[in-house]
Amino acid sequence: MLIFGVESSCDETSCAVLSVEEENGGRVFSLRSNIVASQVETHRLFGGVVPEIASRAHAEVISKVARDALSEAGIGPHDIDAVAVTSYPGLIGCLLVGTSFAKGLSSSLGVPLVPVNHIEAHAAAAYLCEYDLSAPFGALVVSGSHTSLYDVPRETSFIPVGGSRDDAAGEAFDKVGRIIGLPYPAGRAMDELAVRAAEQGADEDVPLPSPAIPGDNLDFSFSGLKTAALNYVNTKRQSMKLKEGDPLPEKTVLAVAASFTNAVCSGISKKLSLFLKSRNYDKLVLAGGVAANSHLRRSADAVCRKYGVRLIAPPVSLCGDNAAMVAAAGYYALKEGLIADSAMNAYASEEAAEKAMKECGFKPLH
Ligand code: KG4
Ligand code: ZN
């Protein structure tokens, strides 16, 4: 079976072809193509994603991205057996480009249309690197818009058990990066600076609060951490009499990147420990754009080892937004008959999507 995936929830337009063979009650995924057209250079000029520009850019490239995905997979459109598309959550204008394209494609080919939750799709990237991964497992999705823990009793059932009460970790990485002079998106550069700081030994102490909310909950707050980093940098600038636009000293840049990364990783590790301690999972999936962070991968691995849990994190190339993960999530939804018709809509938030789906009786919540 060949599943065509479509992703356009934020600033990456992506289409993929995933081949699925079912054998002995299991499945074998083989990724035939995964084309990603990034708009990052465009949004960098504005210091973040501009929704209207993003939607237009998706509309401009989606047909070409789809054609490239087919041609790299060596297939024609009529070989496709199903179309899976991110329909929520995300920027509404962006989602509408992908869902409209997917609707048109599925109805012209007469194949099923499968709506996919973007956050669940991030976790589904793990199936592409782990041959025998199946539910139940725990999942930690850390992205530009989410920092969430889930119980996953079935591949199509993600039960949120904790997460950020305000900003997401990725958003905080980008904001703090911006404060110290890095271009958008700053996550990867922050990662590299924290590596350099560890090698060189940062000698500047940056006191930052933990993003782990005190208590037995599994929740985070990243806004206080972000503000503390901003205050530290502003005070530093004043004490050094730096003018607007003057760069910070390199040792301050390294120290802020390292201390911030450390605060994020130890806060997440704290709640991950609590999560794993209270469950009996033997597998934890770590996914989302921020799962590419080398420090987070190492600290999550250390926590998992402590509880005898196998950490499954997709390769860095599949952590960011891509359509391969959407096709993988779509396979499991298709198996359960979670198919949409031409009335399928796009939703900016999970709450809006769940409300609408409940009303039309489409998808059982959990
Ligand atoms: O999952 P994603 O591609 O988009 C959303 O669904 O939000 O995540 C993007 C986020 C950005 O905030 C980016 O800075 C961050 O992932 N990111 C990283 C790293 N690579 C990407 N953050 C920390 N370390 C990295 N290596
Ligand atoms: Zn994403």
Short mmCIF file of C-alpha atoms in Angstrom, two decimals, residues 102-261:
data_model
loop_
_atom_site.label_atom_id
_atom_site.label_comp_id
_atom_site.label_asym_id
_atom_site.label_seq_id
_atom_site.Cartn_x
_atom_site.Cartn_y
_atom_site.Cartn_z
CA ALA A 102 -5.22 16.68 -0.18
CA LYS A 103 -9.01 16.78 -0.62
CA GLY A 104 -8.64 17.49 -4.32
CA LEU A 105 -6.07 14.75 -4.75
CA SER A 106 -8.03 12.08 -2.87
CA SER A 107 -11.33 12.85 -4.57
CA SER A 108 -9.80 12.93 -8.06
CA LEU A 109 -8.10 9.58 -7.42
CA GLY A 110 -11.06 8.09 -5.53
CA VAL A 111 -8.90 7.06 -2.55
CA PRO A 112 -9.49 7.59 1.19
CA LEU A 113 -8.65 10.94 2.80
CA VAL A 114 -7.17 10.65 6.29
CA PRO A 115 -6.96 13.71 8.60
CA VAL A 116 -3.99 13.67 10.96
CA ASN A 117 -3.14 15.52 14.20
CA HIS A 118 0.23 17.22 13.70
CA ILE A 119 1.46 16.53 17.23
CA GLU A 120 0.58 12.84 17.01
CA ALA A 121 2.30 12.77 13.62
CA HIS A 122 5.54 13.99 15.24
CA ALA A 123 5.45 10.93 17.49
CA ALA A 124 4.63 8.70 14.49
CA ALA A 125 8.04 9.64 13.01
CA ALA A 126 9.37 7.09 15.51
CA TYR A 127 7.74 4.21 13.54
CA LEU A 128 9.94 5.15 10.61
CA CYS A 129 13.14 4.44 12.52
CA GLU A 130 12.00 1.58 14.76
CA TYR A 131 10.87 -1.48 12.84
CA ASP A 132 8.93 -3.11 15.66
CA LEU A 133 7.56 -0.11 17.55
CA SER A 134 3.93 -0.46 18.55
CA ALA A 135 1.69 0.90 21.31
CA PRO A 136 1.48 1.03 24.26
CA PHE A 137 4.22 3.58 24.89
CA GLY A 138 4.75 6.96 26.52
CA ALA A 139 5.38 9.99 24.32
CA LEU A 140 7.06 13.32 24.90
CA VAL A 141 6.54 15.78 22.06
CA VAL A 142 8.68 18.92 22.24
CA SER A 143 8.17 21.32 19.36
CA GLY A 144 7.78 24.97 18.47
CA SER A 145 4.22 24.92 19.77
CA HIS A 146 4.01 21.98 22.21
CA THR A 147 5.80 20.47 25.19
CA SER A 148 3.48 17.60 26.01
CA LEU A 149 3.48 14.18 27.65
CA TYR A 150 1.06 11.49 26.47
CA ASP A 151 -0.08 8.02 27.37
CA VAL A 152 -0.41 6.16 24.07
CA PRO A 153 -2.44 2.98 24.70
CA ARG A 154 -3.17 2.54 20.95
CA GLU A 155 -1.40 4.04 17.96
CA THR A 156 -4.41 6.28 17.33
CA SER A 157 -5.05 7.30 20.91
CA PHE A 158 -2.92 10.04 22.48
CA ILE A 159 -4.05 10.88 25.99
CA PRO A 160 -2.48 14.15 27.20
CA VAL A 161 -1.23 13.82 30.77
CA GLY A 162 0.90 16.95 31.12
CA GLY A 163 2.46 19.77 29.22
CA SER A 164 3.30 23.43 29.10
CA ARG A 165 0.78 25.80 30.62
CA ASP A 166 2.13 28.70 28.55
CA ASP A 167 4.92 28.84 25.94
CA ALA A 168 6.38 25.76 24.29
CA ALA A 169 10.05 24.84 24.72
CA GLY A 170 10.80 25.48 21.02
CA GLU A 171 9.23 28.91 21.16
CA ALA A 172 11.35 29.70 24.23
CA PHE A 173 14.52 28.48 22.45
CA ASP A 174 13.70 30.81 19.55
CA LYS A 175 12.93 33.83 21.78
CA VAL A 176 16.00 33.46 24.00
CA GLY A 177 18.12 32.90 20.90
CA ARG A 178 16.79 36.13 19.48
CA ILE A 179 17.65 37.98 22.72
CA ILE A 180 21.29 36.92 22.37
CA GLY A 181 21.40 37.88 18.69
CA LEU A 182 20.68 34.62 16.85
CA PRO A 183 18.55 34.50 13.70
CA TYR A 184 15.16 32.68 13.63
CA PRO A 185 14.73 29.79 14.29
CA ALA A 186 17.41 29.72 16.95
CA GLY A 187 17.03 26.18 18.38
CA ARG A 188 19.81 24.54 16.43
CA ALA A 189 22.28 27.39 16.97
CA MET A 190 21.47 27.37 20.72
CA ASP A 191 22.23 23.64 20.74
CA GLU A 192 25.61 24.23 19.07
CA LEU A 193 26.49 27.14 21.38
CA ALA A 194 25.70 25.00 24.43
CA VAL A 195 28.07 22.33 23.07
CA ARG A 196 30.81 24.96 22.64
CA ALA A 197 30.17 26.33 26.14
CA ALA A 198 30.62 22.84 27.58
CA GLU A 199 33.87 22.39 25.66
CA GLN A 200 35.26 25.79 26.65
CA GLY A 201 33.87 25.83 30.19
CA ALA A 202 31.49 28.80 30.60
CA ASP A 203 32.59 30.96 33.54
CA GLU A 204 29.52 33.20 33.73
CA ASP A 205 26.74 32.14 36.05
CA VAL A 206 23.24 32.79 34.67
CA PRO A 207 20.62 32.08 37.35
CA LEU A 208 17.46 30.77 35.66
CA PRO A 209 14.28 29.20 37.11
CA SER A 210 13.24 25.63 36.32
CA PRO A 211 10.40 25.22 33.80
CA ALA A 212 9.10 22.24 35.86
CA ILE A 213 6.04 23.37 37.82
CA PRO A 214 6.52 22.30 41.48
CA GLY A 215 4.42 19.39 42.70
CA ASP A 216 3.21 16.00 41.51
CA ASN A 217 1.86 17.35 38.22
CA LEU A 218 3.47 16.75 34.82
CA ASP A 219 3.29 20.38 33.73
CA PHE A 220 5.76 23.02 32.62
CA SER A 221 5.94 26.78 32.37
CA PHE A 222 8.54 28.28 30.03
CA SER A 223 7.47 31.93 30.19
CA GLY A 224 9.25 32.68 33.51
CA LEU A 225 12.43 31.08 32.21
CA LYS A 226 12.24 33.17 29.04
CA THR A 227 11.66 36.39 31.01
CA ALA A 228 14.54 35.60 33.42
CA ALA A 229 16.90 35.15 30.45
CA LEU A 230 15.67 38.44 28.97
CA ASN A 231 16.17 40.28 32.29
CA TYR A 232 19.66 38.82 32.67
CA VAL A 233 20.65 39.98 29.18
CA ASN A 234 19.11 43.47 29.66
CA THR A 235 20.90 43.96 32.99
CA LYS A 236 24.16 42.81 31.40
CA ARG A 237 23.69 45.24 28.51
CA GLN A 238 23.06 48.13 30.92
CA SER A 239 26.02 47.30 33.14
CA MET A 240 28.29 47.12 30.08
CA LYS A 241 26.72 50.29 28.62
CA LEU A 242 25.98 48.49 25.34
CA LYS A 243 23.93 50.42 22.80
CA GLU A 244 20.99 48.90 20.90
CA GLY A 245 22.33 46.61 18.21
CA ASP A 246 25.75 46.18 19.89
CA PRO A 247 26.57 42.47 20.13
CA LEU A 248 26.88 40.81 23.52
CA PRO A 249 30.30 39.48 24.55
CA GLU A 250 30.79 35.92 23.31
CA LYS A 251 31.15 34.50 26.82
CA THR A 252 27.70 35.91 27.72
CA VAL A 253 26.16 34.42 24.57
CA LEU A 254 27.68 31.02 25.40
CA ALA A 255 26.68 31.22 29.06
CA VAL A 256 23.04 32.15 28.30
CA ALA A 257 22.71 29.40 25.64
CA ALA A 258 24.24 26.81 27.97
CA SER A 259 22.29 27.81 31.10
CA PHE A 260 19.00 28.03 29.21
CA THR A 261 19.53 24.64 27.55
#
